[in-house]
Amino acid sequence: MLMEPIATLTSREAQVLNLVAQGSSAKEVALILDMAPRTVEKHLDHIRLKMRAKNRAHMVAKAIASGLLPNI
């Protein structure tokens, strides 16, 4: 099965994705990155759409499979 190319994430989206992949909630990510929880949710929506993922778990799985999260 060929992996489809993953769209380029912004540095902030990559930070959010990394923290979510480590198990942080949107509220926890917001506290860590000093932003509103709704902003984190918007970043997650953009990441999910860019990666063509069905949900957050699928988004993280695709990121790991594509090498976007090498530390996980």
XYZ file of N, CA, C and O in Angstrom:
288
model
N 0.844 -1.174 0.000
C 0.000 0.000 0.000
C 0.891 1.239 0.000
O 1.766 1.381 0.841
N 0.666 2.144 -0.907
C 1.436 3.376 -0.990
C 0.872 4.405 -0.027
O -0.333 4.577 0.076
N 1.780 5.055 0.687
C 1.353 6.138 1.575
C 1.183 7.402 0.744
O 2.038 7.736 -0.066
N 0.066 8.085 0.949
C -0.122 9.349 0.258
C 0.739 10.402 0.928
O 1.023 10.317 2.120
N 1.229 11.372 0.174
C 2.086 12.386 0.778
C 1.325 13.186 1.832
O 0.147 13.485 1.662
N 2.008 13.513 2.912
C 1.417 14.306 3.982
C 1.684 15.773 3.690
O 2.795 16.157 3.348
N 0.638 16.590 3.822
C 0.786 18.022 3.608
C 1.747 18.604 4.633
O 1.901 18.072 5.730
N 2.383 19.675 4.279
C 3.324 20.330 5.174
C 2.571 21.002 6.320
O 1.615 21.736 6.097
N 3.030 20.730 7.531
C 2.441 21.350 8.711
C 3.250 22.579 9.098
O 4.461 22.616 8.905
N 2.563 23.561 9.660
C 3.277 24.711 10.204
C 4.017 24.259 11.456
O 3.731 23.198 12.018
N 4.941 25.064 11.923
C 5.685 24.691 13.126
C 4.747 24.589 14.326
O 4.900 23.713 15.173
N 3.753 25.450 14.395
C 2.792 25.405 15.506
C 1.931 24.150 15.416
O 1.665 23.502 16.432
N 1.491 23.813 14.216
C 0.715 22.583 14.044
C 1.535 21.365 14.444
O 1.012 20.445 15.082
N 2.813 21.370 14.104
C 3.691 20.264 14.469
C 3.831 20.168 15.986
O 3.827 19.060 16.541
N 3.926 21.303 16.665
C 3.996 21.301 18.127
C 2.725 20.715 18.732
O 2.783 19.892 19.645
N 1.592 21.156 18.234
C 0.303 20.673 18.739
C 0.178 19.177 18.491
O -0.195 18.412 19.395
N 0.501 18.733 17.299
C 0.425 17.317 16.962
C 1.313 16.486 17.877
O 0.897 15.438 18.382
N 2.526 16.938 18.111
C 3.457 16.218 18.968
C 2.909 16.074 20.387
O 2.964 14.991 20.974
N 2.362 17.150 20.938
C 1.823 17.099 22.297
C 0.587 16.205 22.384
O 0.428 15.449 23.347
N -0.267 16.265 21.386
C -1.463 15.411 21.369
C -1.050 13.948 21.243
O -1.614 13.074 21.909
N -0.051 13.677 20.426
C 0.433 12.306 20.256
C 1.017 11.753 21.552
O 0.992 10.545 21.779
N 1.512 12.644 22.412
C 2.057 12.229 23.697
C 0.973 12.052 24.754
O 1.260 11.675 25.880
N -0.274 12.351 24.382
C -1.392 12.120 25.282
C -1.990 13.352 25.922
O -2.889 13.240 26.759
N -1.539 14.525 25.546
C -2.074 15.762 26.129
C -3.441 16.080 25.537
O -3.678 15.881 24.341
N -4.323 16.604 26.379
C -5.628 17.061 25.908
C -5.471 18.444 25.284
O -4.424 19.087 25.427
N -6.513 18.910 24.630
C -6.468 20.248 24.026
C -6.248 21.310 25.102
O -5.502 22.266 24.894
N -6.874 21.135 26.261
C -6.689 22.104 27.345
C -5.253 22.090 27.848
O -4.678 23.141 28.134
N -4.668 20.912 27.961
C -3.277 20.810 28.404
C -2.325 21.431 27.383
O -1.391 22.143 27.751
N -2.580 21.179 26.111
C -1.759 21.770 25.049
C -1.864 23.293 25.109
O -0.864 23.992 24.990
N -3.073 23.798 25.330
C -3.281 25.243 25.420
C -2.460 25.849 26.554
O -1.845 26.903 26.388
N -2.432 25.175 27.686
C -1.641 25.680 28.817
C -0.148 25.644 28.509
O 0.579 26.596 28.800
N 0.309 24.551 27.917
C 1.730 24.391 27.603
C 2.192 25.436 26.588
O 3.264 26.032 26.728
N 1.377 25.666 25.561
C 1.764 26.570 24.473
C 1.234 27.993 24.656
O 1.418 28.838 23.767
N 0.576 28.244 25.779
C 0.055 29.568 26.103
C -0.865 30.106 25.002
O -0.616 31.163 24.405
N -1.924 29.342 24.745
C -2.935 29.770 23.780
C -4.300 29.322 24.264
O -4.396 28.536 25.209
N -5.333 29.786 23.626
C -6.690 29.407 24.002
C -6.978 27.966 23.555
O -6.502 27.542 22.492
N -7.744 27.226 24.352
C -8.100 25.862 23.960
C -8.780 25.800 22.589
O -8.567 24.865 21.824
N -9.568 26.800 22.275
C -10.248 26.812 20.973
C -9.239 26.935 19.833
O -9.433 26.370 18.756
N -8.166 27.661 20.054
C -7.109 27.779 19.047
C -6.453 26.422 18.819
O -6.176 26.043 17.677
N -6.236 25.688 19.892
C -5.669 24.336 19.772
C -6.615 23.457 18.960
O -6.181 22.727 18.062
N -7.907 23.541 19.246
C -8.897 22.749 18.506
C -8.864 23.104 17.014
O -8.979 22.218 16.161
N -8.705 24.375 16.702
C -8.623 24.798 15.296
C -7.372 24.229 14.632
O -7.419 23.762 13.497
N -6.248 24.269 15.346
C -5.020 23.675 14.810
C -5.236 22.181 14.548
O -4.836 21.661 13.506
N -5.875 21.503 15.481
C -6.130 20.064 15.308
C -7.036 19.803 14.105
O -6.823 18.845 13.363
N -8.039 20.654 13.920
C -8.913 20.518 12.746
C -8.113 20.685 11.453
O -8.289 19.917 10.506
N -7.231 21.678 11.414
C -6.419 21.920 10.218
C -5.471 20.750 9.953
O -5.318 20.322 8.804
N -4.853 20.245 11.014
C -3.944 19.105 10.863
C -4.703 17.899 10.325
O -4.262 17.223 9.396
N -5.866 17.626 10.932
C -6.671 16.474 10.514
C -7.060 16.591 9.039
O -6.965 15.621 8.281
N -7.440 17.776 8.611
C -7.817 17.977 7.210
C -6.612 17.834 6.283
O -6.703 17.208 5.225
N -5.480 18.419 6.666
C -4.269 18.310 5.848
C -3.829 16.859 5.691
O -3.340 16.462 4.637
N -3.991 16.076 6.760
C -3.545 14.689 6.736
C -4.618 13.732 6.235
O -4.381 12.538 6.114
N -5.791 14.277 5.956
C -6.933 13.472 5.498
C -7.218 12.329 6.468
O -7.411 11.176 6.064
N -7.229 12.684 7.746
C -7.481 11.704 8.797
C -8.943 11.786 9.239
O -9.564 12.848 9.189
N -9.458 10.652 9.675
C -10.857 10.565 10.098
C -11.089 11.154 11.480
O -12.149 11.702 11.760
N -10.111 11.019 12.360
C -10.222 11.519 13.725
C -8.817 11.709 14.295
O -7.832 11.487 13.591
N -8.729 12.089 15.562
C -7.413 12.353 16.155
C -6.536 11.112 16.211
O -5.332 11.187 15.956
N -7.126 9.991 16.560
C -6.333 8.759 16.645
C -5.765 8.396 15.271
O -4.590 8.026 15.156
N -6.576 8.532 14.242
C -6.131 8.249 12.876
C -5.045 9.251 12.467
O -4.065 8.883 11.810
N -5.206 10.497 12.871
C -4.231 11.546 12.574
C -2.875 11.194 13.186
O -1.847 11.269 12.515
N -2.861 10.787 14.446
C -1.615 10.427 15.122
C -1.007 9.180 14.473
O 0.200 9.124 14.239
N -1.842 8.200 14.158
C -1.341 6.975 13.526
C -0.695 7.283 12.180
O 0.384 6.759 11.860
N -1.322 8.138 11.387
C -0.755 8.511 10.094
C 0.546 9.293 10.261
O 1.488 9.111 9.491
N 0.597 10.138 11.277
C 1.812 10.921 11.527
C 2.968 10.005 11.920
O 4.087 10.196 11.461
N 2.692 9.018 12.749
C 3.737 8.057 13.141
C 4.187 7.253 11.929
O 5.387 7.097 11.691
N 3.238 6.764 11.157
C 3.557 5.940 9.973
C 4.372 6.714 8.940
O 5.214 6.142 8.246
N 4.137 8.023 8.853
C 4.834 8.834 7.852
C 6.163 9.394 8.370
O 6.867 10.065 7.629
N 6.465 9.160 9.639
C 7.713 9.660 10.201
C 7.658 11.074 10.724
O 8.697 11.652 11.037
N 6.472 11.649 10.823
C 6.354 13.014 11.351
C 6.599 13.058 12.860
O 6.906 14.111 13.396
N 6.439 11.924 13.525
C 6.625 11.866 14.973
C 7.702 10.834 15.310
O 7.403 9.760 15.822
N 8.937 11.153 15.038
C 9.998 10.168 15.243
C 10.255 9.819 16.706
O 10.782 8.746 17.001
N 9.888 10.702 17.620
C 10.166 10.451 19.044
C 9.119 9.580 19.722
O 9.277 9.217 20.871
N 8.058 9.264 19.024
C 6.963 8.473 19.617
C 7.236 7.006 19.396
O 7.632 6.555 18.393
